[in-house]
PDB file of C-alpha atoms in Angstrom:
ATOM      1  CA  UNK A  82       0.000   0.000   0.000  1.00 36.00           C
ATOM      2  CA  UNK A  83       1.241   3.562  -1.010  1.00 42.00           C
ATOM      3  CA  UNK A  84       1.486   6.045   1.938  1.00 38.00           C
ATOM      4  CA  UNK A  85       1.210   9.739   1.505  1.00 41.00           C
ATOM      5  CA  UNK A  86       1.800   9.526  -2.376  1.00 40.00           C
ATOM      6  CA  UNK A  87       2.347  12.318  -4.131  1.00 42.00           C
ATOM      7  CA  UNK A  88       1.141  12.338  -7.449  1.00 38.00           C
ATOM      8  CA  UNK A  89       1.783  14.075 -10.685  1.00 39.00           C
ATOM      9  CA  UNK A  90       0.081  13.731 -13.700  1.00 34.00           C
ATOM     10  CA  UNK A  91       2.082  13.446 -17.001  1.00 34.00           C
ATOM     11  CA  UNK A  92       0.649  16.648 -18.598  1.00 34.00           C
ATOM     12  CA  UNK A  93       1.714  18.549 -15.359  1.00 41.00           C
ATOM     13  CA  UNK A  94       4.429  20.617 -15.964  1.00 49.00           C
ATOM     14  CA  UNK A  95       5.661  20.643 -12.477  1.00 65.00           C
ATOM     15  CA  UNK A  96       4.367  23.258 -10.090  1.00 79.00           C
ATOM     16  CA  UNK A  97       7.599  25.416 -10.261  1.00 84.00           C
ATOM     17  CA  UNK A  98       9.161  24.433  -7.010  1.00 86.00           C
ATOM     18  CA  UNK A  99      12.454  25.860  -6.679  1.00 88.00           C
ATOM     19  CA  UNK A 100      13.128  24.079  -2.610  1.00 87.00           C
ATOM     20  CA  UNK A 101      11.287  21.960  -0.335  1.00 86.00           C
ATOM     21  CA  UNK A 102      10.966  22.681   3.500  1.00 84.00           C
ATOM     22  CA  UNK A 103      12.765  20.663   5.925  1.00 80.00           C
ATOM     23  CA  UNK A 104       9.109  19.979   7.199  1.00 84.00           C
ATOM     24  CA  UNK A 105       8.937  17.261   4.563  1.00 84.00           C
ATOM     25  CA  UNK A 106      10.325  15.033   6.904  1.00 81.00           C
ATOM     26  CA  UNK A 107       7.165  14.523   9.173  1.00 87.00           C
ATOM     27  CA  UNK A 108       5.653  12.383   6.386  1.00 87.00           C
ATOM     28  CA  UNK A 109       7.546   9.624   7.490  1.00 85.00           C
ATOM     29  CA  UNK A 110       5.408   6.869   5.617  1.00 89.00           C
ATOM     30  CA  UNK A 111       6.116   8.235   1.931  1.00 91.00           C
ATOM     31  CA  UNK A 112       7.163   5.603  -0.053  1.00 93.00           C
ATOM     32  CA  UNK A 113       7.004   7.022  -3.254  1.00 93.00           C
ATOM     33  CA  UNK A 114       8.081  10.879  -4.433  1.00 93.00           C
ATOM     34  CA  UNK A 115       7.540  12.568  -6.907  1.00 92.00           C
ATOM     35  CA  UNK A 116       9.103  15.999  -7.817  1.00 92.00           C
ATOM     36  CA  UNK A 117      10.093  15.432 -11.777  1.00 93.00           C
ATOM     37  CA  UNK A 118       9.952  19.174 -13.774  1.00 92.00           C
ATOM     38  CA  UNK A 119      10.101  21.623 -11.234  1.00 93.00           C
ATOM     39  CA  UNK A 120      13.360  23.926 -10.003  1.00 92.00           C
ATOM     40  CA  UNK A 121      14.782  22.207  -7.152  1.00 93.00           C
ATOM     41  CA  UNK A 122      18.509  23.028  -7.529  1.00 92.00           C
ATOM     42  CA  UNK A 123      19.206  21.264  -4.000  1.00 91.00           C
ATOM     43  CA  UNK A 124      17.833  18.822  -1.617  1.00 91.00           C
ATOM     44  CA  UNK A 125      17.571  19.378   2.354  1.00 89.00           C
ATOM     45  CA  UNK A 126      19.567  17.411   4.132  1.00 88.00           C
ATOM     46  CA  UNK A 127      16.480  16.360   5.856  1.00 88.00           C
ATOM     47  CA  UNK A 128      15.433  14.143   2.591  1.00 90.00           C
ATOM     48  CA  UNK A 129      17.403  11.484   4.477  1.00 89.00           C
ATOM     49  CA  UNK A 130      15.098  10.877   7.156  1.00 91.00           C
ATOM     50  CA  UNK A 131      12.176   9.817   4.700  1.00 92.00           C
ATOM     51  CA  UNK A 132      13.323   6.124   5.045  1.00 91.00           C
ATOM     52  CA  UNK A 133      10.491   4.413   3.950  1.00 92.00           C
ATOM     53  CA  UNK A 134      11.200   5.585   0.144  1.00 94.00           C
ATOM     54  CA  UNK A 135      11.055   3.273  -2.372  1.00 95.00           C
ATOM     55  CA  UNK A 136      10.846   5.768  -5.623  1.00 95.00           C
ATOM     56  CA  UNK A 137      12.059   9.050  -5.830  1.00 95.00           C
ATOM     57  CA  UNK A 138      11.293  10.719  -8.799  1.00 95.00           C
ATOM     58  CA  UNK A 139      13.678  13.678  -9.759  1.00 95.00           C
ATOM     59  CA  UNK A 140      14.421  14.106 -13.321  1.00 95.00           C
ATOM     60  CA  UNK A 141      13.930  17.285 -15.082  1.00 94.00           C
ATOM     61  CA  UNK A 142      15.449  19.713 -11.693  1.00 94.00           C
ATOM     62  CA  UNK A 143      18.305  22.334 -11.662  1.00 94.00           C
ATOM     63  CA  UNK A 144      20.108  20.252  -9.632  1.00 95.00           C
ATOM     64  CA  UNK A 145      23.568  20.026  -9.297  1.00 93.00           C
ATOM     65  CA  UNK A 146      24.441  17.774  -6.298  1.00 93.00           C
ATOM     66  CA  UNK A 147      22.964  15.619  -4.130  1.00 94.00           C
ATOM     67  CA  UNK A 148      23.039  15.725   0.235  1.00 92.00           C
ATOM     68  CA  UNK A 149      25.544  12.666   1.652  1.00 91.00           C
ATOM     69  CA  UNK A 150      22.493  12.069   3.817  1.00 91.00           C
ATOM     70  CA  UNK A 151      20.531  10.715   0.892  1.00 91.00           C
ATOM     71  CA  UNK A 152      22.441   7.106   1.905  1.00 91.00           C
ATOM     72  CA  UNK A 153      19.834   7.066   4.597  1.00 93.00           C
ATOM     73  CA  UNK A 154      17.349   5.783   2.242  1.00 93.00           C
ATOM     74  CA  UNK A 155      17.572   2.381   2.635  1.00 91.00           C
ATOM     75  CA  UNK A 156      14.630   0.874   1.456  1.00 94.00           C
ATOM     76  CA  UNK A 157      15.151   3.197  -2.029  1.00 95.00           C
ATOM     77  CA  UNK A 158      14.919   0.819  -5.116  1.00 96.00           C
ATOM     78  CA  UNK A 159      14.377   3.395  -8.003  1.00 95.00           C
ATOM     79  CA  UNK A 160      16.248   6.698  -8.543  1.00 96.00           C
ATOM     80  CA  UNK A 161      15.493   9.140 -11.410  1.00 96.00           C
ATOM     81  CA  UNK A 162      17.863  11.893 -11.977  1.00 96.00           C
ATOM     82  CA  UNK A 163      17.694  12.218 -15.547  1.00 94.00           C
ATOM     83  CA  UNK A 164      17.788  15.676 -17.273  1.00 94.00           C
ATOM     84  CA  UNK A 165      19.474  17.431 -14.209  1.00 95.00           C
ATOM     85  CA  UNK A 166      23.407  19.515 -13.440  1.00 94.00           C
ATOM     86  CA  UNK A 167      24.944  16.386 -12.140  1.00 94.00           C
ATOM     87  CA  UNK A 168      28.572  16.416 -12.639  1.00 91.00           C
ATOM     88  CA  UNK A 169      29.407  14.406  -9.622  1.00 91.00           C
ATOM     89  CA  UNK A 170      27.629  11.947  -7.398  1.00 93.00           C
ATOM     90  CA  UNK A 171      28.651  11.159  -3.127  1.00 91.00           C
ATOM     91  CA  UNK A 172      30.576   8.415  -3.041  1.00 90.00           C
ATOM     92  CA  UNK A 173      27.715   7.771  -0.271  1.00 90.00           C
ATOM     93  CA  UNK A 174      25.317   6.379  -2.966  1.00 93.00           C
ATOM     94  CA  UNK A 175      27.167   3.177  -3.084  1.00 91.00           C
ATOM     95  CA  UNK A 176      25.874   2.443   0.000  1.00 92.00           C
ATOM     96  CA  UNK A 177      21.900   2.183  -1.538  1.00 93.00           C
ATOM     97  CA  UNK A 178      22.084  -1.506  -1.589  1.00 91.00           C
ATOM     98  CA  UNK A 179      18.606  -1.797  -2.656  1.00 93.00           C
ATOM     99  CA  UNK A 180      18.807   0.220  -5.623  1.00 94.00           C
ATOM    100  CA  UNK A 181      17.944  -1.266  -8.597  1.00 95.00           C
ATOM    101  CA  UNK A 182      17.272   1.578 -11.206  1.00 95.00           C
ATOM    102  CA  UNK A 183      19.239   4.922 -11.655  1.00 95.00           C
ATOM    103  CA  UNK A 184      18.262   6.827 -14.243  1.00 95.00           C
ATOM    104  CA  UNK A 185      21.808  10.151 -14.941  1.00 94.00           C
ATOM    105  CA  UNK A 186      21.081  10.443 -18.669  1.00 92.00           C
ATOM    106  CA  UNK A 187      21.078  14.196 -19.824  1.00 92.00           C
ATOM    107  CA  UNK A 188      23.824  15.045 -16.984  1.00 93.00           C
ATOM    108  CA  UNK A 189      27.320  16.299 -17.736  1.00 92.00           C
ATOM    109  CA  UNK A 190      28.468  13.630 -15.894  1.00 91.00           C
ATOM    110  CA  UNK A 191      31.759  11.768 -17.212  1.00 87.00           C
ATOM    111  CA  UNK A 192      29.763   8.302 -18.146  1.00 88.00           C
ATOM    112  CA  UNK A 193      29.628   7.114 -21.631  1.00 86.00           C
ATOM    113  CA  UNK A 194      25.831   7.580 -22.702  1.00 84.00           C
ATOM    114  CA  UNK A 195      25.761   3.588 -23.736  1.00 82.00           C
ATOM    115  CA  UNK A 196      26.181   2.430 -20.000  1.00 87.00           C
ATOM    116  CA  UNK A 197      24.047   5.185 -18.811  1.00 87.00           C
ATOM    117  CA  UNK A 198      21.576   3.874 -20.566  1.00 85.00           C
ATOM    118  CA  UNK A 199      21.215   1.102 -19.116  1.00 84.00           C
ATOM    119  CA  UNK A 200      19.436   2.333 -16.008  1.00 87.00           C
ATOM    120  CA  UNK A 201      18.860  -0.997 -14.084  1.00 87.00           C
ATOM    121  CA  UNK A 202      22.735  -1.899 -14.311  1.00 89.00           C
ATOM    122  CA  UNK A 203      23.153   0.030 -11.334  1.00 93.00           C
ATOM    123  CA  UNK A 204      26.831  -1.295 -10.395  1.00 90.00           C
ATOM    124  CA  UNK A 205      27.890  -0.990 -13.604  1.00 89.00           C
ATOM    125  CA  UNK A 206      27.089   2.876 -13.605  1.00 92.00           C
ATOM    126  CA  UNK A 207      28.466   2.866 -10.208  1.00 92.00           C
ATOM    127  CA  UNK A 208      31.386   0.779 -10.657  1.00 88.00           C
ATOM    128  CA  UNK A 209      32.263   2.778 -13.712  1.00 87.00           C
ATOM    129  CA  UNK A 210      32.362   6.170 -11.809  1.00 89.00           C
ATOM    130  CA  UNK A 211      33.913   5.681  -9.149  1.00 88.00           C
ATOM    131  CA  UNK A 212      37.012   3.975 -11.071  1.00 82.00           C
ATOM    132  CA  UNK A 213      37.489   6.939 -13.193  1.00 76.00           C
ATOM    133  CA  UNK A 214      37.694   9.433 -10.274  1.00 71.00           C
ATOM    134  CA  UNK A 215      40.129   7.091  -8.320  1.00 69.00           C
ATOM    135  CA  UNK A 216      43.082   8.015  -9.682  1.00 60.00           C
ATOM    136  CA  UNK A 217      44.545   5.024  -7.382  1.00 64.00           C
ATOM    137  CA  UNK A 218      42.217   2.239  -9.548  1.00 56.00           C
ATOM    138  CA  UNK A 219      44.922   0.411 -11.872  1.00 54.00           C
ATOM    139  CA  UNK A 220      42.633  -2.295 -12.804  1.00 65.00           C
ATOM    140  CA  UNK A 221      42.169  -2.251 -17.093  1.00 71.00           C
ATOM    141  CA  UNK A 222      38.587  -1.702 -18.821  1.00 74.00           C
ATOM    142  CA  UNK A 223      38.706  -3.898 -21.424  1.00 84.00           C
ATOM    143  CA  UNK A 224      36.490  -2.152 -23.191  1.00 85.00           C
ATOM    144  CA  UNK A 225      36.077   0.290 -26.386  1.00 87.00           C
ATOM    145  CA  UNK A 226      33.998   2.506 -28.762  1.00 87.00           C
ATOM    146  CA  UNK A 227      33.333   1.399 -32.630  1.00 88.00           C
ATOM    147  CA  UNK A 228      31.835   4.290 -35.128  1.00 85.00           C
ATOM    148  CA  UNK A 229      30.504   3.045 -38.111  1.00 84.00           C
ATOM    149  CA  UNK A 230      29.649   6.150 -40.412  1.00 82.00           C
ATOM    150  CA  UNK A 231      29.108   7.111 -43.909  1.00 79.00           C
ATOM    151  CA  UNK A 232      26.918   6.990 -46.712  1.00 79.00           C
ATOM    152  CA  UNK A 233      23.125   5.797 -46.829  1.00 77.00           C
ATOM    153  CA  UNK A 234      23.276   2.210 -48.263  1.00 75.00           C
ATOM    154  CA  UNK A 235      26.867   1.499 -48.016  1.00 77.00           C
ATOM    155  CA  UNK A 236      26.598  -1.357 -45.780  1.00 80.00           C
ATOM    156  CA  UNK A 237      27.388  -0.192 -41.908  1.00 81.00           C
ATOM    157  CA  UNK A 238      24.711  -2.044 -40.749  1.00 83.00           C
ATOM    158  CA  UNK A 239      25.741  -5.100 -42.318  1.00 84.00           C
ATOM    159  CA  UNK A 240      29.323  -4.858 -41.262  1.00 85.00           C
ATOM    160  CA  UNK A 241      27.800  -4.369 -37.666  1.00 84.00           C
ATOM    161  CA  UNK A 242      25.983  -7.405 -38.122  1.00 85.00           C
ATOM    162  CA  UNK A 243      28.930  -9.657 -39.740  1.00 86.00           C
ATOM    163  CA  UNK A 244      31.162  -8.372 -37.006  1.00 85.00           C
ATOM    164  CA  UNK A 245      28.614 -10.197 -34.351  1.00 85.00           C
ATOM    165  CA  UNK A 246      27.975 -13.023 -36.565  1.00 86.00           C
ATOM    166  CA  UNK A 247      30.393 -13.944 -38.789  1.00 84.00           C
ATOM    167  CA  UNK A 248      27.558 -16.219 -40.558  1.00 86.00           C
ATOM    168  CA  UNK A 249      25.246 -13.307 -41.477  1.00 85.00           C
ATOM    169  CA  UNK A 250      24.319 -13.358 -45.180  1.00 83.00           C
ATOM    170  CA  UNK A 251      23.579  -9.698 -46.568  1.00 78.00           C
ATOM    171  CA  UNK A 252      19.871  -8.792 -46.402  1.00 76.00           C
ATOM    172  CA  UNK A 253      19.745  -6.578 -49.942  1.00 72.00           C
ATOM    173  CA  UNK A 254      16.698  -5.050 -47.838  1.00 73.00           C
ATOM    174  CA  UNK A 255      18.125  -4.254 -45.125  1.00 70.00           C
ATOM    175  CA  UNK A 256      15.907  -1.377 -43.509  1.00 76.00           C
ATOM    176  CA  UNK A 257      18.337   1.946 -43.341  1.00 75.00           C
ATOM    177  CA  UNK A 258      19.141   3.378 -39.769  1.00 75.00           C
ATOM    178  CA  UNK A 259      17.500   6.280 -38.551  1.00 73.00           C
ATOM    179  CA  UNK A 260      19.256   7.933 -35.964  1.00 75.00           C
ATOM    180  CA  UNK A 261      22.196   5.838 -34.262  1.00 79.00           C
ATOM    181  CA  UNK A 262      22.280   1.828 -33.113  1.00 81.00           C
ATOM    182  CA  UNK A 263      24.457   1.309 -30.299  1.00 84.00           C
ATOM    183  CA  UNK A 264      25.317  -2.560 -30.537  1.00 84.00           C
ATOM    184  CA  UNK A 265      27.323  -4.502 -27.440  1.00 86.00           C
ATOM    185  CA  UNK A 266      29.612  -7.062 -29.056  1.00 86.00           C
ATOM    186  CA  UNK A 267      31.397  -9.191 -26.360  1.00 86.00           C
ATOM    187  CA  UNK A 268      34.183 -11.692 -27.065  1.00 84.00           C
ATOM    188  CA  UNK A 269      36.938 -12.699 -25.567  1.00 85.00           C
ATOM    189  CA  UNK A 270      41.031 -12.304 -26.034  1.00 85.00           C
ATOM    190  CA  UNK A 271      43.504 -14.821 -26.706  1.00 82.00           C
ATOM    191  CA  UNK A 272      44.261 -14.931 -22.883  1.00 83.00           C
ATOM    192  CA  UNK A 273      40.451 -15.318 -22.307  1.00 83.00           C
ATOM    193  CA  UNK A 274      39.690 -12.019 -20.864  1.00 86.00           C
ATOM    194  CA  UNK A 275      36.404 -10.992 -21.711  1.00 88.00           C
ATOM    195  CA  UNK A 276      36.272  -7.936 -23.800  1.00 89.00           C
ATOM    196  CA  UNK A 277      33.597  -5.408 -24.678  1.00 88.00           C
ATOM    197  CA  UNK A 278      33.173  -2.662 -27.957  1.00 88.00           C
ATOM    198  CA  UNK A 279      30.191  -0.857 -28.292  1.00 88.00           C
ATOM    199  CA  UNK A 280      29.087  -0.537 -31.825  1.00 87.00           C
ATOM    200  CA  UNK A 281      27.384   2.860 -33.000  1.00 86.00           C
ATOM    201  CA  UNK A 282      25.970   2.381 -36.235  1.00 83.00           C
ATOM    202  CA  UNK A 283      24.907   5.742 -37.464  1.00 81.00           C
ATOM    203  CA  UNK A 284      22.193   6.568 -39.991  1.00 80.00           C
ATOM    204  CA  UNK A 285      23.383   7.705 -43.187  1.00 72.00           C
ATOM    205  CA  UNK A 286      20.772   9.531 -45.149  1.00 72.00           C
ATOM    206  CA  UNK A 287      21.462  13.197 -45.413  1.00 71.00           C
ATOM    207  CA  UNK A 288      19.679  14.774 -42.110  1.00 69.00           C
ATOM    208  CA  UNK A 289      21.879  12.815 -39.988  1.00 66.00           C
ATOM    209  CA  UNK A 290      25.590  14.369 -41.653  1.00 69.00           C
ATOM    210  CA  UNK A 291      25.726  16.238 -38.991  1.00 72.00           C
ATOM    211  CA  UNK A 292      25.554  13.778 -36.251  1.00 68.00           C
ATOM    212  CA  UNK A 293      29.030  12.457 -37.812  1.00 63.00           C
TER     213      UNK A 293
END
């Protein structure tokens, strides 16, 4: 059962809120939050007493940090910052074991936008964070970036394809791109260790030159 919900309907544009008072904190049995399209550039410190939060809904803010106290929501499962001024993240937010989706797209945040969007690989965004800023971390990423551009109908989808499959035949109607493809194509080295390239497979009709 939801507690104290607060709702927003999608064709709500937010009601404009630019901070919330510490007073939030009495309504202790909200479970689920949601403050998506308004102005918040900061949260009270006092967010971390709401421990009963499950979903916290964020995305479309000013904001531009977030309080260490927010590892005092325990029993959080879903986090949606997309669309915000992130450009960091407290190394407290490991500590959200029961986090299972994190949504940072639209952030300048240093992640590459094909891990970030994966949302419910939460470790993985994590992991991959917090290894960049340590400038102790020696361990290797094994992993890389693969651009496939040019013309409309030259074949960079089908080279995407052979490159997963060595056993693809050519499709002569093949349906054209539109937009860009990111494709995950794991294999292994000669010494076994797994490695990862992310295909992007761009379109390549004429309104999408300048995406190259």
């Amino acid at each position: 059962m939801v507690i104290g919900y607060i709702y927003r309907k999608t064709a709500n544009p937010g009601n404009q809120l630019s901070q919330l008072p510490p007073e939030i904190v009495q309504l202790t049995s909200l479970t689920q939050l949601d403050l998506s399209s308004n102005q918040l550039s900061q949260l009270p410190p006092e967010i971390g007493q709401l421990t009963s939060l499950t979903q916290l809904y964020l995305s479309e803010n000013q904001l531009s940090q977030l309080p260490p106290e927010i590892v005092q929501l325990t029993s959080l499962t879903q986090l949606y910052l997309s669309s915000n001024q992130l450009s960091q993240l407290p190394p407290e937010i490991r500590q959200l074991t029961s986090l299972q989706y994190l949504s940072l797209q639209s952030n300048p945040i240093p992640i590459p936008p094909e891990i970030l969007n994966s949302p419910v690989n939460v470790q993985e965004i994590l992991d991959y964070y917090f290894q960049v800023l340590d400038p102790d971390e020696t361990e290797p990423l094994y992993e890389s970036k693969f651009i496939i551009v040019g013309e409309g109908g030259a074949g960079k989808t089908t080279l995407a394809k052979k490159l997963l499959n060595p056993d693809y035949q050519m499709d002569t109607e093949e349906k054209s791109t539109e937009g860009i493809d990111v494709i995950r194509w794991e294999f292994e080295q000669s010494d076994e260790t797994p490695f990862r390239t992310n295909i992007w497979d761009f379109g390549g009709q004429e309104i999408y030159h300048a995406t190259h």
